[in-house]
Short mmCIF file of N, CA and C in Angstrom, two decimals:
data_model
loop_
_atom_site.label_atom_id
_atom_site.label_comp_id
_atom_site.label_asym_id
_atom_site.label_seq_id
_atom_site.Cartn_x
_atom_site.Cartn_y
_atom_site.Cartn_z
N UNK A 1 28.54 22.00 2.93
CA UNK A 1 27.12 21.65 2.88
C UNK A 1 26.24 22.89 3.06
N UNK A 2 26.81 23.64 3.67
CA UNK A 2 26.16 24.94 4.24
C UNK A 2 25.64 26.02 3.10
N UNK A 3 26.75 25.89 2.23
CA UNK A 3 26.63 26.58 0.74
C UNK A 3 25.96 26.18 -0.21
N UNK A 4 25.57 24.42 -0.21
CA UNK A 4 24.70 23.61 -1.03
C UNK A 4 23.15 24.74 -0.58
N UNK A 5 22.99 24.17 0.76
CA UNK A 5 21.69 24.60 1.18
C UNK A 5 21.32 25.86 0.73
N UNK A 6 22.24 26.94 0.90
CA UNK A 6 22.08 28.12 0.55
C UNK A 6 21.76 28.29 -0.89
N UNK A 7 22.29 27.65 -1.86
CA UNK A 7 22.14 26.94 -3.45
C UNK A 7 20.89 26.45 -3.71
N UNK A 8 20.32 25.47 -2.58
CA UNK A 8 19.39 24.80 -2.71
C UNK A 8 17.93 25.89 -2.79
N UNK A 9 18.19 26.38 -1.50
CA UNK A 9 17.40 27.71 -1.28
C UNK A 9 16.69 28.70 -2.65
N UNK A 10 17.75 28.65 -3.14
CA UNK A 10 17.79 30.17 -4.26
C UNK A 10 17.07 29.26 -5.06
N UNK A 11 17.61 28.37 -5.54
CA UNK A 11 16.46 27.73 -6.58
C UNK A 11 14.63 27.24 -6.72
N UNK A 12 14.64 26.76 -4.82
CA UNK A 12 13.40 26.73 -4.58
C UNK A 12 12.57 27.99 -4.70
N UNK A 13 13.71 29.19 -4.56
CA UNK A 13 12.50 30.26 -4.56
C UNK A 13 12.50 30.74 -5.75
N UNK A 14 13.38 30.89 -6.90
CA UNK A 14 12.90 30.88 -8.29
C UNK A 14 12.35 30.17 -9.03
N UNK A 15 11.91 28.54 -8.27
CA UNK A 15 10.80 28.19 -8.79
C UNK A 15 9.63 29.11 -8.55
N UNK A 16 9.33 29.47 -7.43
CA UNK A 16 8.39 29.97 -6.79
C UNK A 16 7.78 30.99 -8.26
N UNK A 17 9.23 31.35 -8.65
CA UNK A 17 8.55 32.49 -9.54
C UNK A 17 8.76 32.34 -11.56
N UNK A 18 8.01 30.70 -11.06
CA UNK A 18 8.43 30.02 -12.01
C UNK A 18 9.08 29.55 -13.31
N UNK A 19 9.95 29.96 -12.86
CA UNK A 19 11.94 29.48 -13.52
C UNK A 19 11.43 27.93 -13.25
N UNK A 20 11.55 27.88 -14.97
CA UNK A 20 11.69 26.28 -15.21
C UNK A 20 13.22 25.74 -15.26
N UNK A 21 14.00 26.53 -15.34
CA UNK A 21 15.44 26.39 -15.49
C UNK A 21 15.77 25.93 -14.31
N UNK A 22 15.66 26.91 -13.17
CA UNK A 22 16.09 26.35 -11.93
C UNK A 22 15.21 25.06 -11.19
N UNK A 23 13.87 24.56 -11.84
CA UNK A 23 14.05 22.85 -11.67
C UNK A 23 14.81 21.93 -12.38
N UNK A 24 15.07 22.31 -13.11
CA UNK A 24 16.56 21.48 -14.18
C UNK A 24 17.88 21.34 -13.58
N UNK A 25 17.99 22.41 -12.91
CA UNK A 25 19.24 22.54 -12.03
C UNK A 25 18.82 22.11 -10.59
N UNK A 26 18.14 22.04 -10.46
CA UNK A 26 17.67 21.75 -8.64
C UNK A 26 17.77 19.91 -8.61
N UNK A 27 16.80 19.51 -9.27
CA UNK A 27 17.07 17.97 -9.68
C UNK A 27 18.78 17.48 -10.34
N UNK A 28 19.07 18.42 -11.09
CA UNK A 28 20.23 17.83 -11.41
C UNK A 28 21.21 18.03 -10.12
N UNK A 29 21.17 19.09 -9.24
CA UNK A 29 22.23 19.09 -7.92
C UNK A 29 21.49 18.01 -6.96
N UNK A 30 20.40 17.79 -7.20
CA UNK A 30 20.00 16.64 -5.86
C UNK A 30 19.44 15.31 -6.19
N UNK A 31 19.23 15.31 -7.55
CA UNK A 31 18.56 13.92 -7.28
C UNK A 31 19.24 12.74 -6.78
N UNK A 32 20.55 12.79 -6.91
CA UNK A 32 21.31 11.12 -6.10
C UNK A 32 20.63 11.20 -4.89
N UNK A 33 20.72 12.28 -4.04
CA UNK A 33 20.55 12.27 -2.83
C UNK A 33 18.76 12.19 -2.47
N UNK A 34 17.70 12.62 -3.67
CA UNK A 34 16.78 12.03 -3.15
C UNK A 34 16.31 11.14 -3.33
N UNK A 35 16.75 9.95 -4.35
CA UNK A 35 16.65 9.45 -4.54
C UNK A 35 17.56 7.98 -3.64
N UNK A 36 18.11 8.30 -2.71
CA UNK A 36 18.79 7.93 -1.61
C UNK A 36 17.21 7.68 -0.40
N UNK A 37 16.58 8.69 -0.35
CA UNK A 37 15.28 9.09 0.42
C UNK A 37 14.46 8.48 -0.12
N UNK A 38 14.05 8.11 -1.42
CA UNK A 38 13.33 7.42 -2.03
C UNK A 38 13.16 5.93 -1.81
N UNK A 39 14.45 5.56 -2.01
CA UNK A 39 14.87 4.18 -1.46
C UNK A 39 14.13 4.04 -0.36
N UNK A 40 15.19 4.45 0.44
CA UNK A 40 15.27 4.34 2.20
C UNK A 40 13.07 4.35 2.50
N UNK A 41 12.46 4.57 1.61
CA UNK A 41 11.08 4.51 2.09
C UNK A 41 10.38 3.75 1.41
N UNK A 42 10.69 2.97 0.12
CA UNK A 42 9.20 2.64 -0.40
C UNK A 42 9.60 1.39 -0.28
N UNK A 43 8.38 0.69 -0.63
CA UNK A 43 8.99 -1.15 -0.93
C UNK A 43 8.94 -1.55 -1.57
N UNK A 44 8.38 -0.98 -2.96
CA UNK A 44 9.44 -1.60 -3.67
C UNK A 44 10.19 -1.04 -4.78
N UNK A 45 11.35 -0.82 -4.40
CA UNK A 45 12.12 -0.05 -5.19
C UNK A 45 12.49 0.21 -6.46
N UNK A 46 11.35 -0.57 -7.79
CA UNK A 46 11.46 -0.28 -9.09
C UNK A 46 10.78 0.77 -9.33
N UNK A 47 9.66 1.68 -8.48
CA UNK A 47 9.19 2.50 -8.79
C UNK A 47 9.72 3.92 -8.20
N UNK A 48 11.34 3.64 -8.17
CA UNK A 48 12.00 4.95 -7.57
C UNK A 48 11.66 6.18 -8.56
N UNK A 49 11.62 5.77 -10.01
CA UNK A 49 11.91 6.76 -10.67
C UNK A 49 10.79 7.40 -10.71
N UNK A 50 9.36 6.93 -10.73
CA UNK A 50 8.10 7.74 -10.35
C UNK A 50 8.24 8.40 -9.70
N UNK A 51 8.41 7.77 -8.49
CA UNK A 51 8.24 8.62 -7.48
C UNK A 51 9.31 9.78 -7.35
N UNK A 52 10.22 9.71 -7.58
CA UNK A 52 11.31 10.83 -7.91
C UNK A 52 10.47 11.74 -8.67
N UNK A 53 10.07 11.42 -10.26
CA UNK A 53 9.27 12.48 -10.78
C UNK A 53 7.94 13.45 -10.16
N UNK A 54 7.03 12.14 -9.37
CA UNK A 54 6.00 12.80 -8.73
C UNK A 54 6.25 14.04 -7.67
N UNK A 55 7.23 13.66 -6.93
CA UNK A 55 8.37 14.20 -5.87
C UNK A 55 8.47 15.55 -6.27
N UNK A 56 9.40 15.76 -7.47
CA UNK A 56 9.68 16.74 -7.90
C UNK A 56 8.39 18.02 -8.27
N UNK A 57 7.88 17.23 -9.09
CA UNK A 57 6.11 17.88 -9.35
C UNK A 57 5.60 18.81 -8.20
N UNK A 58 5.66 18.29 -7.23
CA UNK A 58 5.13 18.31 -6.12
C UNK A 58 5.81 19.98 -5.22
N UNK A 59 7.53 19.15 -5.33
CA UNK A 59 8.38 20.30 -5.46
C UNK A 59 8.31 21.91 -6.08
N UNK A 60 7.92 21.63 -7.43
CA UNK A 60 7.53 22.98 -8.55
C UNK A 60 6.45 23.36 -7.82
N UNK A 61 5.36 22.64 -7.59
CA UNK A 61 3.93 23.30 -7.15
C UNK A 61 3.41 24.03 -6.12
N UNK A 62 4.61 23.10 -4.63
CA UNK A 62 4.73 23.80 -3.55
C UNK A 62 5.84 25.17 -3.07
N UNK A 63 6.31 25.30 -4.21
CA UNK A 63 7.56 25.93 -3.56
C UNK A 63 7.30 27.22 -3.25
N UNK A 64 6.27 27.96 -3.68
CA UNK A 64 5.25 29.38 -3.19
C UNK A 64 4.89 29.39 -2.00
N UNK A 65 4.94 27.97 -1.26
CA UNK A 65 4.83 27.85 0.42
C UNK A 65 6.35 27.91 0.51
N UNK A 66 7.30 27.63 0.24
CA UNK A 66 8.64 27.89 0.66
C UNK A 66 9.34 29.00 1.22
N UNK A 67 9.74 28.86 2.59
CA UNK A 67 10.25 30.59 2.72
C UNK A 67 11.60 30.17 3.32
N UNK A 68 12.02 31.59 2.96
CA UNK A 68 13.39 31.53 3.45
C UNK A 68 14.26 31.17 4.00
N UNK A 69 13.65 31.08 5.51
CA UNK A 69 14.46 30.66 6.71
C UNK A 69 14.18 29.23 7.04
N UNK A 70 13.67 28.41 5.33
CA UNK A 70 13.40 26.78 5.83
C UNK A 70 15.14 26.29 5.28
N UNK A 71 15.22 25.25 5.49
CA UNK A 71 16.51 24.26 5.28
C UNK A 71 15.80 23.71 3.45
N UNK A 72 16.52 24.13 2.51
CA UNK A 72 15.80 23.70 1.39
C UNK A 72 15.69 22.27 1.66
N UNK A 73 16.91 21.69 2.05
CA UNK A 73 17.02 20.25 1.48
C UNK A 73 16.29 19.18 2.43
N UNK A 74 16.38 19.65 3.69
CA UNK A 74 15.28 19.09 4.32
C UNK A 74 13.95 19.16 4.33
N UNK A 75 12.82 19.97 3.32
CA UNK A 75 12.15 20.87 2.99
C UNK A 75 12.11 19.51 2.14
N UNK A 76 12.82 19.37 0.96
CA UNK A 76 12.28 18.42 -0.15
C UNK A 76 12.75 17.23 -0.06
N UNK A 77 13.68 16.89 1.38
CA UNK A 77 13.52 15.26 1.90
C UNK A 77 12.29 14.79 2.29
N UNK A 78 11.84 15.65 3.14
CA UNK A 78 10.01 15.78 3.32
C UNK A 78 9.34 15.52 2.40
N UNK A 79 8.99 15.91 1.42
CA UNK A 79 8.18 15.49 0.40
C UNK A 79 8.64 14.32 -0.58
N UNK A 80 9.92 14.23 -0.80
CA UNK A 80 10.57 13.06 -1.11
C UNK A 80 10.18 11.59 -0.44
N UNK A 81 9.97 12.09 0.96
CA UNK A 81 9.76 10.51 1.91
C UNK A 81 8.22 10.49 2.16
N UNK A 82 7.70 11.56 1.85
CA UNK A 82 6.09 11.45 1.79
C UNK A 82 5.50 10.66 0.32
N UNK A 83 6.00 11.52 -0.34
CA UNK A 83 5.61 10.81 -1.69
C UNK A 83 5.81 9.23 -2.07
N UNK A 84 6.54 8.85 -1.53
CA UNK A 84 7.42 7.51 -1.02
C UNK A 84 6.21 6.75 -0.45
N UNK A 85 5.76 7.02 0.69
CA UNK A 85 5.04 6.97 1.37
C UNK A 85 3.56 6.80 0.82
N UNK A 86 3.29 7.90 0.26
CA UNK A 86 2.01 7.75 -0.08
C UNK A 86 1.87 6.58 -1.74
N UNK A 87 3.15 6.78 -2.14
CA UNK A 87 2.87 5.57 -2.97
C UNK A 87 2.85 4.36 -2.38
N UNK A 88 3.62 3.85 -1.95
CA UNK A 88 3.68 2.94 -0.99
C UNK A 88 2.13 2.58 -0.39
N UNK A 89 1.17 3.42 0.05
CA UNK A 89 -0.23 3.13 0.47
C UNK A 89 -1.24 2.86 -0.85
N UNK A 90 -0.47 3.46 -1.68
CA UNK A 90 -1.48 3.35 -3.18
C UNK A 90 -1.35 2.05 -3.85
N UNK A 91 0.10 1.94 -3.68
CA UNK A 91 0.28 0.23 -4.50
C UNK A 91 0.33 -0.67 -3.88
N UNK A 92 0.01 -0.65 -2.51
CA UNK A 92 0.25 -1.53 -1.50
C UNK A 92 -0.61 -2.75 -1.89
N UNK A 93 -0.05 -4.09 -1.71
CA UNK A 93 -0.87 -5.23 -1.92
C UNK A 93 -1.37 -5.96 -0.70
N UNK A 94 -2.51 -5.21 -0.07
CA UNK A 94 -2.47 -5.37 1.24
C UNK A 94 -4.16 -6.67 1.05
N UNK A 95 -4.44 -6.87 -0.48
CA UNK A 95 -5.75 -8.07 -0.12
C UNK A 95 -5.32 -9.18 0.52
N UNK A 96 -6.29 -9.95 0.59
CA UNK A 96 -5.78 -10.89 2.02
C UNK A 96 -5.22 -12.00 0.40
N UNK A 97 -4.80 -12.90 1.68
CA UNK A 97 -3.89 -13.82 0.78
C UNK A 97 -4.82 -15.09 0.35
N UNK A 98 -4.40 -15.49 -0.90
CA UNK A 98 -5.29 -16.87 -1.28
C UNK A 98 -4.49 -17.68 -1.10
N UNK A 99 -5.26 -19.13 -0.63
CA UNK A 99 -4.92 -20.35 -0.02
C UNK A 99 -4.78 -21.29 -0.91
N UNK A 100 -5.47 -21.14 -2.26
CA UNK A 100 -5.48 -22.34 -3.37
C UNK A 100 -4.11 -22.78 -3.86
N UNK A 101 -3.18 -21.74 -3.79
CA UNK A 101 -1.81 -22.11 -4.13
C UNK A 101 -0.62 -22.96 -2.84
N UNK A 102 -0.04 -23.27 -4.12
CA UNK A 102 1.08 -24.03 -3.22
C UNK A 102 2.12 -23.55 -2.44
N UNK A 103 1.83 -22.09 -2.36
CA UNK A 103 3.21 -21.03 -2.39
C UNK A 103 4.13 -21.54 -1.74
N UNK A 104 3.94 -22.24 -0.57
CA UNK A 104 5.01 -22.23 0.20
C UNK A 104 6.58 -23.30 -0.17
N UNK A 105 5.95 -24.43 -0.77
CA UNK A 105 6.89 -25.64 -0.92
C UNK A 105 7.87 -25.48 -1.23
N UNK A 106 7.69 -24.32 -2.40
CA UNK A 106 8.79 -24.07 -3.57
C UNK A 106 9.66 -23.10 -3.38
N UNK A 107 8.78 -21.80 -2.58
CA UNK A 107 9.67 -21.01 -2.18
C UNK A 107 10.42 -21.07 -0.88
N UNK A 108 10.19 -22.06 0.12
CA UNK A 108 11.52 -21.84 1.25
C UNK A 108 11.41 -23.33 1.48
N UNK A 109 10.85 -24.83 0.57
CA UNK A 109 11.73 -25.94 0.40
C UNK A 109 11.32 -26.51 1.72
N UNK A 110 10.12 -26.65 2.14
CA UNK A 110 9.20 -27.02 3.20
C UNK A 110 9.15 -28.26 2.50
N UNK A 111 8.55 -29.51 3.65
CA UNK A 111 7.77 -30.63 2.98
C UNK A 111 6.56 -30.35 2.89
N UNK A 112 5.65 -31.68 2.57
CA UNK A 112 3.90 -31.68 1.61
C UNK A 112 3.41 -31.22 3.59
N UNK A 113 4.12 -32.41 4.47
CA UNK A 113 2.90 -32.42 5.70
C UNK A 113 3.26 -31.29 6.59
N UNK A 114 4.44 -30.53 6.39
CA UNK A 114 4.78 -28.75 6.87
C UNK A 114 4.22 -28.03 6.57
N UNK A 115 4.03 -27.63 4.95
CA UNK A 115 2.94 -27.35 4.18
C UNK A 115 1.54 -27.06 4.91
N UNK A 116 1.11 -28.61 4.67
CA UNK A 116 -0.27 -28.53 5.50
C UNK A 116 -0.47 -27.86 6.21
N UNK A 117 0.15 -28.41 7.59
CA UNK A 117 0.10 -27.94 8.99
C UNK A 117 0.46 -26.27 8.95
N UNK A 118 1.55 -25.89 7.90
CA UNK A 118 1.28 -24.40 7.99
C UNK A 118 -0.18 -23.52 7.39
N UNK A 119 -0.45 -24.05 5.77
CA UNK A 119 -1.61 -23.95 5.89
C UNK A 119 -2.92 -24.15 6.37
N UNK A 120 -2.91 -24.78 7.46
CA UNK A 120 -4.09 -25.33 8.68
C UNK A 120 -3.52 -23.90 9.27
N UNK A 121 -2.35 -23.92 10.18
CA UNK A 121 -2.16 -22.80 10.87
C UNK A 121 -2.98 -20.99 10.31
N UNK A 122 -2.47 -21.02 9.40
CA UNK A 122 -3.03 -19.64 8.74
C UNK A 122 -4.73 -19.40 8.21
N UNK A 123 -4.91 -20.71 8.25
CA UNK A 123 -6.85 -20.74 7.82
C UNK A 123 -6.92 -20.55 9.59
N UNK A 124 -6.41 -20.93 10.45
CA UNK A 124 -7.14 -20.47 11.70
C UNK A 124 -7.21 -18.63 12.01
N UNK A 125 -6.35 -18.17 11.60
CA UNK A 125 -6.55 -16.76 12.00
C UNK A 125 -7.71 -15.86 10.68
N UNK A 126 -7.80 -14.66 11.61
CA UNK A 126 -9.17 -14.04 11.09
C UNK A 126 -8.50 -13.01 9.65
N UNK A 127 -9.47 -12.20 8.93
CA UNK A 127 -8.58 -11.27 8.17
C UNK A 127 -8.21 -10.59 8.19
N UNK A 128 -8.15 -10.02 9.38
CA UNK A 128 -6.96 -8.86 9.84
C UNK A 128 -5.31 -9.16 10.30
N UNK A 129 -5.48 -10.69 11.07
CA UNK A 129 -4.77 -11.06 11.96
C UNK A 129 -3.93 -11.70 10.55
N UNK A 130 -4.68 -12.38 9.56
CA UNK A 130 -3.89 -12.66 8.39
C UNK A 130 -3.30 -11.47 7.80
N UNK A 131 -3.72 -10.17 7.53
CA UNK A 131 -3.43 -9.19 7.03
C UNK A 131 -1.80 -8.57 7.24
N UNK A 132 -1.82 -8.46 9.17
CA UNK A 132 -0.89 -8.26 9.70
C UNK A 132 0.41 -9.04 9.29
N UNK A 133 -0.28 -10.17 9.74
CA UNK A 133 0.97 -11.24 9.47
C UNK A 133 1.51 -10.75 8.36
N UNK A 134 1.00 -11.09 7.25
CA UNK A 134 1.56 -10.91 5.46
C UNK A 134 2.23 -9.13 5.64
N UNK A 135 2.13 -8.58 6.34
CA UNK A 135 2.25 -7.29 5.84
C UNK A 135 3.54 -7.59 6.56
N UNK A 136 3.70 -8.07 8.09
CA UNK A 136 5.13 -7.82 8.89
C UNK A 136 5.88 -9.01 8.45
N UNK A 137 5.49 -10.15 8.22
CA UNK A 137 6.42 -11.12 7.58
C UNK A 137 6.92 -11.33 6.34
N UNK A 138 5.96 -11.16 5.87
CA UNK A 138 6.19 -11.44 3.70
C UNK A 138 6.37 -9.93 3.44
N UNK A 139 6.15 -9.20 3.97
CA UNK A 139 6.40 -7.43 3.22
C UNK A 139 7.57 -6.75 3.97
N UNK A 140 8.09 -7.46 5.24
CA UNK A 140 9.01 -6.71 6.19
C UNK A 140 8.39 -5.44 6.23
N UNK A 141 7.41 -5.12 6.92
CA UNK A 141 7.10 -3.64 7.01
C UNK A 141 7.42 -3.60 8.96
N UNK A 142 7.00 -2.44 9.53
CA UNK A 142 7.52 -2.31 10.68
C UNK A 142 5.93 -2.23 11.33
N UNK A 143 5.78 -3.02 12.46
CA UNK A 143 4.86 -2.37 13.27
C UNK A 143 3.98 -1.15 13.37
N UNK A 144 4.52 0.26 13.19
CA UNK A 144 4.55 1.37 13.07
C UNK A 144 3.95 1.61 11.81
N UNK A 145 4.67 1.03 10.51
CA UNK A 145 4.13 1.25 9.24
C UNK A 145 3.19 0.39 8.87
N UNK A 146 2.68 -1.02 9.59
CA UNK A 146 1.15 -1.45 9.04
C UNK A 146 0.14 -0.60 9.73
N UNK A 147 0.38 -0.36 10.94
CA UNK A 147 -0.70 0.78 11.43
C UNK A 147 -1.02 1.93 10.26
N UNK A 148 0.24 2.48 9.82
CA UNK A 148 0.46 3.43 9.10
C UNK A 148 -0.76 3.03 7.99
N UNK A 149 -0.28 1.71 7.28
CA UNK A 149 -1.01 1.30 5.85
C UNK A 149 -2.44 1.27 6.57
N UNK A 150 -2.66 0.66 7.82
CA UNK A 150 -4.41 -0.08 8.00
C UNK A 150 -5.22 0.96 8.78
N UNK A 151 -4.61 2.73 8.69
CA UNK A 151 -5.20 3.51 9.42
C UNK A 151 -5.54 2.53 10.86
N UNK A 152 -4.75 1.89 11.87
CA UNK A 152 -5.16 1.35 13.36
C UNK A 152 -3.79 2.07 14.15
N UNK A 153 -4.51 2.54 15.13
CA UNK A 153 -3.37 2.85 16.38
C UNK A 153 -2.58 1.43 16.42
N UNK A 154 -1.09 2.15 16.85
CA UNK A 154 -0.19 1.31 17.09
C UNK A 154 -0.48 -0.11 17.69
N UNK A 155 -0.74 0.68 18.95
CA UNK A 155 -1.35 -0.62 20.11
C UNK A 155 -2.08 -1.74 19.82
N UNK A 156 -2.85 -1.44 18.82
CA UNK A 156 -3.97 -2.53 18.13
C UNK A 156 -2.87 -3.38 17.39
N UNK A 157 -2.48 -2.66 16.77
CA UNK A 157 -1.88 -3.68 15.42
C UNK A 157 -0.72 -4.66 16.49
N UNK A 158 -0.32 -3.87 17.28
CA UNK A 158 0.83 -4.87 18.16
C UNK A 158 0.09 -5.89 18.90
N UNK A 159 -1.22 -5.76 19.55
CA UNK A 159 -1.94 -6.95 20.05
C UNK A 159 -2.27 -7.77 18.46
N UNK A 160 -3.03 -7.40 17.45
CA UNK A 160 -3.33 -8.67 16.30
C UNK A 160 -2.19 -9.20 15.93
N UNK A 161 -1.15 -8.74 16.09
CA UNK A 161 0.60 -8.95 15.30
C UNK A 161 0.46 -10.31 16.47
N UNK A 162 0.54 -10.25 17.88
CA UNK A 162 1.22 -10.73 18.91
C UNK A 162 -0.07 -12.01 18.74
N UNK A 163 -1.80 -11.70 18.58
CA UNK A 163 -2.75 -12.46 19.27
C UNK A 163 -2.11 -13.63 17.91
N UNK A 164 -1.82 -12.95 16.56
CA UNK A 164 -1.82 -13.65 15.02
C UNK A 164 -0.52 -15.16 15.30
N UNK A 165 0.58 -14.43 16.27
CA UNK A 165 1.98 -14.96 16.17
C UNK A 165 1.62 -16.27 17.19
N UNK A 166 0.70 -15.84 18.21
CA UNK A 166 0.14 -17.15 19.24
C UNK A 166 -0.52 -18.38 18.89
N UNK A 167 -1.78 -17.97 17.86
CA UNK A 167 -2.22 -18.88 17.07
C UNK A 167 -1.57 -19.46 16.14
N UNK A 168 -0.31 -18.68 15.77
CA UNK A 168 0.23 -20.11 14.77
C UNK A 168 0.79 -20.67 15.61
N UNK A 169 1.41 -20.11 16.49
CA UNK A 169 2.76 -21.28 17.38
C UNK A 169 1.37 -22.09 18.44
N UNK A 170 0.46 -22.09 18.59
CA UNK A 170 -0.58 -23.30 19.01
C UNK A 170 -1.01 -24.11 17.96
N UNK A 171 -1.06 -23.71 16.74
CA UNK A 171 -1.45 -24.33 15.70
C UNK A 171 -0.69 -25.46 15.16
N UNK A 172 0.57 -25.01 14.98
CA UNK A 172 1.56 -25.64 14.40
C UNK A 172 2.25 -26.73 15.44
N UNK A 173 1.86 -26.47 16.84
CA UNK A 173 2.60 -27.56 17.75
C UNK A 173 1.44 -28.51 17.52
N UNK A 174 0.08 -28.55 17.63
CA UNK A 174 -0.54 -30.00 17.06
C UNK A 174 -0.11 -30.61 16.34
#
C-alpha cells in the first residue's frame, strides 16, 4: 500500500503541472476505491458516477495545493466524500411533505383508519419537526447529517427529532 501512495503521490503532482496523462492513470489506479467513498456518502447512489467525475475535476484543479508530505489517497478520499456530500445538499429533497396523497397504505400495507390516525398524527407537528422526521425516517440520514443538511447545531435537531417522535406517540395513542 505504501508504494500505491507513493504512485499516488507522483501523479497528483504531475497533474499539478498539468499532465493530462497522469489523470488517466490516477482514476484508472483508483477509481474502484473512490468510488467505494462515493457510495459510503451520498444517498442516493445512482448519481455515483457524477459525482466520481465532479470529484475528479476537482482533483485536476486542486492538485497545485498538493504537497508532498500529504497521503495522496487520503488527500482525494477528502474530496471524494466532500463532493458526495455537497451533492447530497444540492439534490437533497428536503421540501416538506404533501398530505393529499395516499402514500402510506400501499407502501407498508397499513389499514384506511391507521392511515388516518397516522395522517392526523403528522398534520399535528410543525415544519421543521415534519422536516426532521422525513429526513431521519424516510431518508435514514443520521442526526449529525440533518443538522449537517438544515445548517442547525446538533442539539437542536436532537430536541425537534425527540419533541417530533413525542407528538406522534401522543397522537397516535388517541
Amino acid at each position: 500500500m505504501n508504494h500505491d501512495i507513493t504512485y499516488i503521490n507522483k501523479l497528483i503532482l504531475q497533474l499539478s503541472h498539468n499532465n493530462g496523462g497522469a489523470l488517466d492513470e490516477l482514476y484508472a489506479l483508483t477509481k474502484e476505491k473512490m468510488k467505494m467513498v462515493a457510495l459510503r456518502y451520498l444517498q442516493d447512489k445512482s448519481y455515483v458516477e457524477d459525482v466520481l467525475s465532479e470529484a475528479f475535476l476537482k482533483i485536476y484543479n486542486k492538485s497545485y495545493s498538493f504537497k508532498k508530505s500529504y497521503n495522496g489517497y487520503n488527500w482525494m478520499y477528502e474530496i471524494v466524500k466532500n463532493t458526495a456530500l455537497d451533492y447530497n445538499r444540492k439534490n437533497s429533497k428536503t421540501t416538506n411533505m404533501s398530505f393529499d396523497e395516499d402514500i402510506f397504505v400501499n407502501d407498508v400495507g397499513i389499514s384506511y383508519s391507521q392511515n388516518i390516525n397516522l395522517h392526523i398524527a403528522l398534520k399535528s407537528l410543525n415544519a421543521i419537526e415534519l422536516q426532521v422526521i422525513q429526513l431521519r425516517i424516510w431518508e435514514n440520514n443520521s442526526l449529525n447529517e440533518i443538522a449537517e443538511l438544515l445548517k442547525m447545531n446538533m442539539t437542536r435537531i436532537y430536541r425537534i427529532y425527540n419533541s417530533a417522535l413525542k407528538k406522534l406517540y401522543d397522537n397516535l395513542l388517541v
